[in-house]
């Protein structure tokens, strides 16, 4: 069924109302950002690294193929720009607000979890040897054989933050959420078998995977770090998306809860808050007179008719559309 225009709800008309309703969410978002900054500043746990443990930690010290600043540009800014484009087409500030809020929550929750685990685990990076001994002259404690590093302190501190990968978790958090969002917008799971839609959904996941793989190629992370970071980001992204939007494969679930049966259709493009707003705008008696003026919809004309079957009268509904008339005429002929 074709999309039904549900009216325009713009930033000017509903923006202040939505911002006030979600004020506490934005406050929590700011607190998460502050916590993440603190976790990046504090000293991580310095795990014991003995002489015999450096065999797998002698990979060369390289610069990042994808710098740190590029990750939020790809995983946050780019999805927000595309979401803005969808807003200008749909004129639905509920969708824009919840998409941006959900994306930021996905990334910041993932960031706090990732950096907290990094500081607690303190796993050495694959290039730890050259971070610890930049001149190649290794020094160890005579009793414990633990390394005695003489490199730059900030470089050594970063050398103890291998698990999990922050690039991987942030990328999968932002782009994973965006993949869910795209799946809902293009109705990827409408059961019509359009594989091209899946290619669009998997494109952000592919981009996140390439970012994660670069961390192994640059010898900044072990493969376990990348796998754990990507899994963490994707799980958090899924929870955050489902917090604000119905599942993309739900063809009529949320809408059926709030609107009459004659007005159900695929609603995976809309956030929960939008349909709660529509439900609140309905008459309290729950009648089917949802204002067509509010929804810009003219419902199909329904006419009552009686069908004689086995000596009993049954009330049926007849649609004025010619296709349904022909079907009903066929039903009558079979019953005669």
mmCIF file of C-alpha atoms in Angstrom:
data_model
loop_
_atom_site.group_PDB
_atom_site.id
_atom_site.type_symbol
_atom_site.label_atom_id
_atom_site.label_comp_id
_atom_site.label_asym_id
_atom_site.label_seq_id
_atom_site.Cartn_x
_atom_site.Cartn_y
_atom_site.Cartn_z
ATOM 1 C CA UNK A 1 0.000 0.000 0.000
ATOM 2 C CA UNK A 2 1.270 3.461 -0.820
ATOM 3 C CA UNK A 3 2.465 5.724 1.960
ATOM 4 C CA UNK A 4 -0.200 7.904 3.543
ATOM 5 C CA UNK A 5 0.662 11.489 4.363
ATOM 6 C CA UNK A 6 0.026 12.059 8.050
ATOM 7 C CA UNK A 7 0.487 15.789 8.053
ATOM 8 C CA UNK A 8 3.495 18.012 8.640
ATOM 9 C CA UNK A 9 5.062 18.326 12.074
ATOM 10 C CA UNK A 10 7.994 20.688 11.687
ATOM 11 C CA UNK A 11 10.650 22.033 14.016
ATOM 12 C CA UNK A 12 8.788 25.346 14.147
ATOM 13 C CA UNK A 13 5.416 23.805 15.048
ATOM 14 C CA UNK A 14 6.450 20.962 17.382
ATOM 15 C CA UNK A 15 10.166 21.440 18.093
ATOM 16 C CA UNK A 16 9.814 23.165 21.476
ATOM 17 C CA UNK A 17 7.260 20.618 22.669
ATOM 18 C CA UNK A 18 9.523 17.682 21.815
ATOM 19 C CA UNK A 19 12.595 19.342 23.333
ATOM 20 C CA UNK A 20 10.797 19.915 26.618
ATOM 21 C CA UNK A 21 9.483 16.360 26.715
ATOM 22 C CA UNK A 22 12.981 14.910 26.184
ATOM 23 C CA UNK A 23 14.872 17.464 28.268
ATOM 24 C CA UNK A 24 15.988 14.853 30.805
ATOM 25 C CA UNK A 25 17.267 12.629 27.988
ATOM 26 C CA UNK A 26 19.475 15.415 26.674
ATOM 27 C CA UNK A 27 20.777 16.071 30.189
ATOM 28 C CA UNK A 28 21.715 12.396 30.531
ATOM 29 C CA UNK A 29 23.373 12.609 27.120
ATOM 30 C CA UNK A 30 25.573 15.482 28.313
ATOM 31 C CA UNK A 31 26.477 13.545 31.470
ATOM 32 C CA UNK A 32 27.494 10.556 29.356
ATOM 33 C CA UNK A 33 29.763 12.833 27.332
ATOM 34 C CA UNK A 34 31.430 14.162 30.493
ATOM 35 C CA UNK A 35 31.926 10.629 31.845
ATOM 36 C CA UNK A 36 33.513 9.536 28.578
ATOM 37 C CA UNK A 37 35.937 12.477 28.668
ATOM 38 C CA UNK A 38 36.967 11.556 32.221
ATOM 39 C CA UNK A 39 37.507 7.915 31.228
ATOM 40 C CA UNK A 40 39.848 9.050 28.454
ATOM 41 C CA UNK A 41 41.888 11.196 30.825
ATOM 42 C CA UNK A 42 42.436 8.799 33.734
ATOM 43 C CA UNK A 43 45.328 6.367 33.749
ATOM 44 C CA UNK A 44 44.430 2.832 32.610
ATOM 45 C CA UNK A 45 45.452 -0.324 34.421
ATOM 46 C CA UNK A 46 49.037 -1.243 33.517
ATOM 47 C CA UNK A 47 48.911 -4.966 32.943
ATOM 48 C CA UNK A 48 52.038 -6.994 33.652
ATOM 49 C CA UNK A 49 54.172 -7.430 30.541
ATOM 50 C CA UNK A 50 57.104 -9.799 31.047
ATOM 51 C CA UNK A 51 60.143 -10.409 28.870
ATOM 52 C CA UNK A 52 58.638 -13.571 27.335
ATOM 53 C CA UNK A 53 55.308 -11.869 26.570
ATOM 54 C CA UNK A 54 56.703 -9.365 24.063
ATOM 55 C CA UNK A 55 56.881 -11.845 21.196
ATOM 56 C CA UNK A 56 53.423 -10.866 19.905
ATOM 57 C CA UNK A 57 53.807 -7.196 20.870
ATOM 58 C CA UNK A 58 56.656 -6.229 18.523
ATOM 59 C CA UNK A 59 54.591 -5.049 15.563
ATOM 60 C CA UNK A 60 55.751 -1.728 14.076
ATOM 61 C CA UNK A 61 54.347 1.527 15.437
ATOM 62 C CA UNK A 62 52.275 3.069 12.634
ATOM 63 C CA UNK A 63 49.984 6.054 12.284
ATOM 64 C CA UNK A 64 46.236 5.584 11.952
ATOM 65 C CA UNK A 65 44.887 4.915 8.469
ATOM 66 C CA UNK A 66 41.586 6.369 9.659
ATOM 67 C CA UNK A 67 42.317 9.103 12.230
ATOM 68 C CA UNK A 68 40.268 9.398 15.378
ATOM 69 C CA UNK A 69 38.478 12.578 14.252
ATOM 70 C CA UNK A 70 37.212 10.808 11.105
ATOM 71 C CA UNK A 71 35.205 8.239 13.074
ATOM 72 C CA UNK A 72 32.567 10.674 14.413
ATOM 73 C CA UNK A 73 32.431 12.333 10.996
ATOM 74 C CA UNK A 74 31.567 9.020 9.337
ATOM 75 C CA UNK A 75 29.537 7.463 12.147
ATOM 76 C CA UNK A 76 27.625 10.535 13.392
ATOM 77 C CA UNK A 77 27.793 13.592 11.122
ATOM 78 C CA UNK A 78 27.112 11.750 7.866
ATOM 79 C CA UNK A 79 24.021 9.886 9.196
ATOM 80 C CA UNK A 80 22.694 13.133 10.701
ATOM 81 C CA UNK A 81 22.970 14.898 7.336
ATOM 82 C CA UNK A 82 21.056 12.097 5.611
ATOM 83 C CA UNK A 83 18.458 12.177 8.384
ATOM 84 C CA UNK A 84 18.058 15.909 7.825
ATOM 85 C CA UNK A 85 17.419 15.215 4.151
ATOM 86 C CA UNK A 86 14.666 12.781 5.102
ATOM 87 C CA UNK A 87 13.201 15.386 7.441
ATOM 88 C CA UNK A 88 12.957 17.995 4.686
ATOM 89 C CA UNK A 89 11.072 15.440 2.600
ATOM 90 C CA UNK A 90 8.764 14.033 5.301
ATOM 91 C CA UNK A 91 8.417 17.168 7.452
ATOM 92 C CA UNK A 92 8.336 15.013 10.583
ATOM 93 C CA UNK A 93 10.278 16.515 13.469
ATOM 94 C CA UNK A 94 9.441 13.505 15.654
ATOM 95 C CA UNK A 95 11.380 11.285 13.293
ATOM 96 C CA UNK A 96 14.311 13.711 13.078
ATOM 97 C CA UNK A 97 14.559 14.270 16.829
ATOM 98 C CA UNK A 98 14.336 10.613 17.815
ATOM 99 C CA UNK A 99 16.747 9.533 15.092
ATOM 100 C CA UNK A 100 19.395 12.062 16.207
ATOM 101 C CA UNK A 101 18.801 11.399 19.911
ATOM 102 C CA UNK A 102 18.937 7.635 19.425
ATOM 103 C CA UNK A 103 22.109 7.903 17.340
ATOM 104 C CA UNK A 104 23.873 10.035 19.954
ATOM 105 C CA UNK A 105 22.781 7.735 22.766
ATOM 106 C CA UNK A 106 24.042 4.739 20.815
ATOM 107 C CA UNK A 107 27.468 6.291 20.296
ATOM 108 C CA UNK A 108 27.901 7.760 23.796
ATOM 109 C CA UNK A 109 26.697 4.680 25.678
ATOM 110 C CA UNK A 110 29.060 2.603 23.557
ATOM 111 C CA UNK A 111 31.871 5.084 24.180
ATOM 112 C CA UNK A 112 31.435 4.977 27.961
ATOM 113 C CA UNK A 113 31.317 1.167 28.000
ATOM 114 C CA UNK A 114 34.317 0.882 25.674
ATOM 115 C CA UNK A 115 36.547 3.316 27.555
ATOM 116 C CA UNK A 116 35.562 1.887 30.950
ATOM 117 C CA UNK A 117 36.533 -1.610 29.790
ATOM 118 C CA UNK A 118 39.728 -0.275 28.227
ATOM 119 C CA UNK A 119 40.830 1.311 31.503
ATOM 120 C CA UNK A 120 39.908 -1.753 33.548
ATOM 121 C CA UNK A 121 41.535 -4.381 31.304
ATOM 122 C CA UNK A 122 44.719 -2.538 30.288
ATOM 123 C CA UNK A 123 45.610 -4.961 27.498
ATOM 124 C CA UNK A 124 48.821 -4.005 25.636
ATOM 125 C CA UNK A 125 48.530 -3.112 21.973
ATOM 126 C CA UNK A 126 50.344 -5.185 19.320
ATOM 127 C CA UNK A 127 52.919 -2.372 18.947
ATOM 128 C CA UNK A 128 53.541 -2.089 22.685
ATOM 129 C CA UNK A 129 57.263 -2.915 22.447
ATOM 130 C CA UNK A 130 58.053 0.188 20.377
ATOM 131 C CA UNK A 131 55.829 2.343 22.576
ATOM 132 C CA UNK A 132 57.696 1.147 25.641
ATOM 133 C CA UNK A 133 61.180 1.118 24.082
ATOM 134 C CA UNK A 134 61.203 3.629 21.192
ATOM 135 C CA UNK A 135 64.982 3.235 20.796
ATOM 136 C CA UNK A 136 64.713 -0.567 20.643
ATOM 137 C CA UNK A 137 66.686 -1.050 23.879
ATOM 138 C CA UNK A 138 64.498 -3.134 26.179
ATOM 139 C CA UNK A 139 64.897 -2.914 29.949
ATOM 140 C CA UNK A 140 63.307 -5.283 32.489
ATOM 141 C CA UNK A 141 62.995 -5.650 36.211
ATOM 142 C CA UNK A 142 65.612 -8.092 37.464
ATOM 143 C CA UNK A 143 63.158 -9.910 39.753
ATOM 144 C CA UNK A 144 59.737 -9.841 38.045
ATOM 145 C CA UNK A 145 61.034 -9.407 34.450
ATOM 146 C CA UNK A 146 58.355 -6.752 34.016
ATOM 147 C CA UNK A 147 59.112 -4.101 31.419
ATOM 148 C CA UNK A 148 60.615 -0.778 32.524
ATOM 149 C CA UNK A 149 59.437 1.604 29.846
ATOM 150 C CA UNK A 150 61.357 4.749 28.969
ATOM 151 C CA UNK A 151 59.176 6.060 26.142
ATOM 152 C CA UNK A 152 56.737 8.946 26.065
ATOM 153 C CA UNK A 153 54.218 8.576 28.889
ATOM 154 C CA UNK A 154 51.172 9.471 26.796
ATOM 155 C CA UNK A 155 52.200 6.977 24.115
ATOM 156 C CA UNK A 156 52.727 4.271 26.726
ATOM 157 C CA UNK A 157 49.358 5.042 28.311
ATOM 158 C CA UNK A 158 47.648 4.558 24.941
ATOM 159 C CA UNK A 159 49.589 1.332 24.608
ATOM 160 C CA UNK A 160 47.544 -0.139 27.478
ATOM 161 C CA UNK A 161 44.157 0.507 25.795
ATOM 162 C CA UNK A 162 43.892 -2.274 23.281
ATOM 163 C CA UNK A 163 40.709 -4.066 24.411
ATOM 164 C CA UNK A 164 38.164 -3.371 23.060
ATOM 165 C CA UNK A 165 38.696 -1.316 19.920
ATOM 166 C CA UNK A 166 37.202 2.171 20.200
ATOM 167 C CA UNK A 167 37.218 2.770 16.439
ATOM 168 C CA UNK A 168 35.276 -0.461 15.939
ATOM 169 C CA UNK A 169 32.735 0.072 18.702
ATOM 170 C CA UNK A 170 32.027 3.703 17.761
ATOM 171 C CA UNK A 171 31.714 2.849 14.068
ATOM 172 C CA UNK A 172 29.312 -0.023 14.627
ATOM 173 C CA UNK A 173 27.342 2.008 17.169
ATOM 174 C CA UNK A 174 26.761 4.945 14.819
ATOM 175 C CA UNK A 175 26.566 3.148 11.482
ATOM 176 C CA UNK A 176 24.749 0.173 13.018
ATOM 177 C CA UNK A 177 22.024 2.471 14.299
ATOM 178 C CA UNK A 178 21.906 4.154 10.891
ATOM 179 C CA UNK A 179 21.529 0.759 9.193
ATOM 180 C CA UNK A 180 18.500 0.011 11.402
ATOM 181 C CA UNK A 181 17.119 3.450 10.576
ATOM 182 C CA UNK A 182 17.524 2.966 6.832
ATOM 183 C CA UNK A 183 15.897 -0.458 7.043
ATOM 184 C CA UNK A 184 12.805 1.172 8.502
ATOM 185 C CA UNK A 185 12.733 4.054 6.061
ATOM 186 C CA UNK A 186 12.971 1.969 2.893
ATOM 187 C CA UNK A 187 10.858 -0.871 4.381
ATOM 188 C CA UNK A 188 13.586 -3.422 3.731
ATOM 189 C CA UNK A 189 11.552 -6.217 5.313
ATOM 190 C CA UNK A 190 8.243 -5.631 3.552
ATOM 191 C CA UNK A 191 8.211 -9.298 2.418
ATOM 192 C CA UNK A 192 8.381 -8.375 -1.250
ATOM 193 C CA UNK A 193 11.849 -9.794 -1.763
ATOM 194 C CA UNK A 194 13.667 -6.680 -3.008
ATOM 195 C CA UNK A 195 17.294 -7.610 -2.347
ATOM 196 C CA UNK A 196 18.475 -4.177 -3.484
ATOM 197 C CA UNK A 197 17.047 -2.776 -0.245
ATOM 198 C CA UNK A 198 19.292 -5.096 1.771
ATOM 199 C CA UNK A 199 22.318 -3.811 -0.138
ATOM 200 C CA UNK A 200 21.460 -0.300 1.038
ATOM 201 C CA UNK A 201 21.067 -1.511 4.629
ATOM 202 C CA UNK A 202 24.368 -3.411 4.592
ATOM 203 C CA UNK A 203 26.331 -0.474 3.170
ATOM 204 C CA UNK A 204 26.806 1.253 6.582
ATOM 205 C CA UNK A 205 27.748 -2.112 8.120
ATOM 206 C CA UNK A 206 30.365 -2.615 5.409
ATOM 207 C CA UNK A 207 31.785 0.828 6.091
ATOM 208 C CA UNK A 208 32.005 0.087 9.825
ATOM 209 C CA UNK A 209 33.686 -3.265 9.075
ATOM 210 C CA UNK A 210 36.358 -1.612 6.929
ATOM 211 C CA UNK A 211 37.088 0.884 9.699
ATOM 212 C CA UNK A 212 37.428 -1.990 12.172
ATOM 213 C CA UNK A 213 39.721 -3.965 9.853
ATOM 214 C CA UNK A 214 42.005 -0.954 9.490
ATOM 215 C CA UNK A 215 42.752 -1.175 13.213
ATOM 216 C CA UNK A 216 44.255 -4.632 12.758
ATOM 217 C CA UNK A 217 46.149 -3.553 9.640
ATOM 218 C CA UNK A 218 47.638 -0.603 11.538
ATOM 219 C CA UNK A 219 48.703 -2.949 14.382
ATOM 220 C CA UNK A 220 46.810 -0.887 16.934
ATOM 221 C CA UNK A 221 44.539 -3.771 17.942
ATOM 222 C CA UNK A 222 44.377 -7.529 18.087
ATOM 223 C CA UNK A 223 41.585 -9.183 16.125
ATOM 224 C CA UNK A 224 39.789 -10.019 19.387
ATOM 225 C CA UNK A 225 39.698 -6.314 20.271
ATOM 226 C CA UNK A 226 38.066 -5.459 16.952
ATOM 227 C CA UNK A 227 35.526 -8.271 17.167
ATOM 228 C CA UNK A 228 34.519 -7.371 20.726
ATOM 229 C CA UNK A 229 34.288 -3.657 19.924
ATOM 230 C CA UNK A 230 32.150 -4.215 16.842
ATOM 231 C CA UNK A 231 29.840 -6.606 18.671
ATOM 232 C CA UNK A 232 29.451 -4.188 21.582
ATOM 233 C CA UNK A 233 28.634 -1.264 19.290
ATOM 234 C CA UNK A 234 26.105 -3.231 17.246
ATOM 235 C CA UNK A 235 24.280 -4.543 20.324
ATOM 236 C CA UNK A 236 24.011 -1.074 21.883
ATOM 237 C CA UNK A 237 22.857 0.370 18.543
ATOM 238 C CA UNK A 238 20.097 -2.244 18.317
ATOM 239 C CA UNK A 239 18.836 -1.510 21.826
ATOM 240 C CA UNK A 240 18.882 2.251 21.221
ATOM 241 C CA UNK A 241 17.031 1.956 17.921
ATOM 242 C CA UNK A 242 14.292 -0.222 19.401
ATOM 243 C CA UNK A 243 13.967 2.269 22.252
ATOM 244 C CA UNK A 244 12.794 4.945 19.809
ATOM 245 C CA UNK A 245 11.465 3.072 16.761
ATOM 246 C CA UNK A 246 9.435 -0.076 16.099
ATOM 247 C CA UNK A 247 11.317 -2.973 14.468
ATOM 248 C CA UNK A 248 11.788 -2.485 10.701
ATOM 249 C CA UNK A 249 10.180 -5.873 10.052
ATOM 250 C CA UNK A 250 7.004 -4.880 11.948
ATOM 251 C CA UNK A 251 4.614 -4.092 9.104
ATOM 252 C CA UNK A 252 1.664 -2.890 11.172
ATOM 253 C CA UNK A 253 2.298 -3.641 14.825
ATOM 254 C CA UNK A 254 2.592 -0.231 16.446
ATOM 255 C CA UNK A 255 0.099 1.453 14.170
ATOM 256 C CA UNK A 256 -2.508 -1.232 14.846
ATOM 257 C CA UNK A 257 -2.383 -0.373 18.528
ATOM 258 C CA UNK A 258 -3.490 3.186 18.012
ATOM 259 C CA UNK A 259 -5.519 3.445 14.815
ATOM 260 C CA UNK A 260 -8.634 1.673 13.508
ATOM 261 C CA UNK A 261 -8.330 -1.386 11.318
ATOM 262 C CA UNK A 262 -9.207 0.519 8.139
ATOM 263 C CA UNK A 263 -6.166 2.741 8.615
ATOM 264 C CA UNK A 264 -3.390 0.227 9.245
ATOM 265 C CA UNK A 265 -0.390 0.122 6.993
ATOM 266 C CA UNK A 266 3.374 -0.204 7.243
ATOM 267 C CA UNK A 267 4.618 2.285 9.823
ATOM 268 C CA UNK A 268 8.218 1.216 10.338
ATOM 269 C CA UNK A 269 9.368 4.650 9.152
ATOM 270 C CA UNK A 270 7.900 6.420 12.195
ATOM 271 C CA UNK A 271 9.134 6.641 15.794
ATOM 272 C CA UNK A 272 7.066 5.517 18.786
ATOM 273 C CA UNK A 273 6.600 9.105 19.986
ATOM 274 C CA UNK A 274 4.925 10.096 16.724
ATOM 275 C CA UNK A 275 2.189 7.509 17.062
ATOM 276 C CA UNK A 276 1.649 8.229 20.726
ATOM 277 C CA UNK A 277 1.037 11.799 19.630
ATOM 278 C CA UNK A 278 -1.463 10.620 17.009
ATOM 279 C CA UNK A 279 -3.208 8.442 19.582
ATOM 280 C CA UNK A 280 -3.521 11.346 22.008
ATOM 281 C CA UNK A 281 -5.052 13.483 19.284
ATOM 282 C CA UNK A 282 -7.882 10.961 18.698
ATOM 283 C CA UNK A 283 -11.356 11.319 20.280
ATOM 284 C CA UNK A 284 -11.576 9.770 23.728
ATOM 285 C CA UNK A 285 -14.458 7.482 22.733
ATOM 286 C CA UNK A 286 -12.144 5.607 20.411
ATOM 287 C CA UNK A 287 -14.493 5.943 17.443
ATOM 288 C CA UNK A 288 -13.225 5.555 13.911
ATOM 289 C CA UNK A 289 -13.728 9.225 13.238
ATOM 290 C CA UNK A 290 -10.015 9.992 13.293
ATOM 291 C CA UNK A 291 -10.068 13.432 11.885
ATOM 292 C CA UNK A 292 -9.327 13.097 8.229
ATOM 293 C CA UNK A 293 -8.442 16.768 8.492
ATOM 294 C CA UNK A 294 -5.621 15.920 10.930
ATOM 295 C CA UNK A 295 -4.305 12.976 8.965
ATOM 296 C CA UNK A 296 -5.028 14.333 5.512
ATOM 297 C CA UNK A 297 -6.691 11.052 4.636
ATOM 298 C CA UNK A 298 -10.027 10.240 3.036
ATOM 299 C CA UNK A 299 -11.000 6.759 4.222
ATOM 300 C CA UNK A 300 -12.402 4.203 1.838
ATOM 301 C CA UNK A 301 -16.200 4.211 1.735
ATOM 302 C CA UNK A 302 -17.608 1.223 3.583
ATOM 303 C CA UNK A 303 -21.132 0.027 2.895
ATOM 304 C CA UNK A 304 -23.000 -2.626 4.910
ATOM 305 C CA UNK A 305 -24.549 -5.608 3.131
ATOM 306 C CA UNK A 306 -26.080 -8.925 4.162
ATOM 307 C CA UNK A 307 -25.024 -12.299 2.854
ATOM 308 C CA UNK A 308 -27.375 -15.264 3.174
ATOM 309 C CA UNK A 309 -25.496 -18.356 4.309
ATOM 310 C CA UNK A 310 -26.991 -21.603 5.698
ATOM 311 C CA UNK A 311 -30.220 -19.900 6.713
ATOM 312 C CA UNK A 312 -28.480 -17.237 8.798
ATOM 313 C CA UNK A 313 -27.938 -13.595 8.123
ATOM 314 C CA UNK A 314 -24.343 -12.377 8.416
ATOM 315 C CA UNK A 315 -23.309 -8.770 8.318
ATOM 316 C CA UNK A 316 -20.391 -8.047 5.997
ATOM 317 C CA UNK A 317 -18.689 -4.900 4.822
ATOM 318 C CA UNK A 318 -18.545 -4.004 1.180
ATOM 319 C CA UNK A 319 -15.921 -1.632 -0.191
ATOM 320 C CA UNK A 320 -17.012 0.608 -3.031
ATOM 321 C CA UNK A 321 -13.828 -0.182 -4.968
ATOM 322 C CA UNK A 322 -14.561 -2.089 -8.230
ATOM 323 C CA UNK A 323 -12.021 -4.817 -7.451
ATOM 324 C CA UNK A 324 -13.697 -5.725 -4.175
ATOM 325 C CA UNK A 325 -17.132 -5.592 -5.857
ATOM 326 C CA UNK A 326 -16.007 -8.214 -8.336
ATOM 327 C CA UNK A 327 -14.610 -10.404 -5.553
ATOM 328 C CA UNK A 328 -17.813 -10.114 -3.554
ATOM 329 C CA UNK A 329 -19.871 -10.923 -6.650
ATOM 330 C CA UNK A 330 -17.831 -14.078 -7.049
ATOM 331 C CA UNK A 331 -18.465 -14.985 -3.410
ATOM 332 C CA UNK A 332 -22.236 -14.547 -3.944
ATOM 333 C CA UNK A 333 -22.216 -16.813 -6.993
ATOM 334 C CA UNK A 334 -20.458 -19.574 -5.069
ATOM 335 C CA UNK A 335 -22.959 -19.363 -2.228
ATOM 336 C CA UNK A 336 -25.995 -19.633 -4.513
#
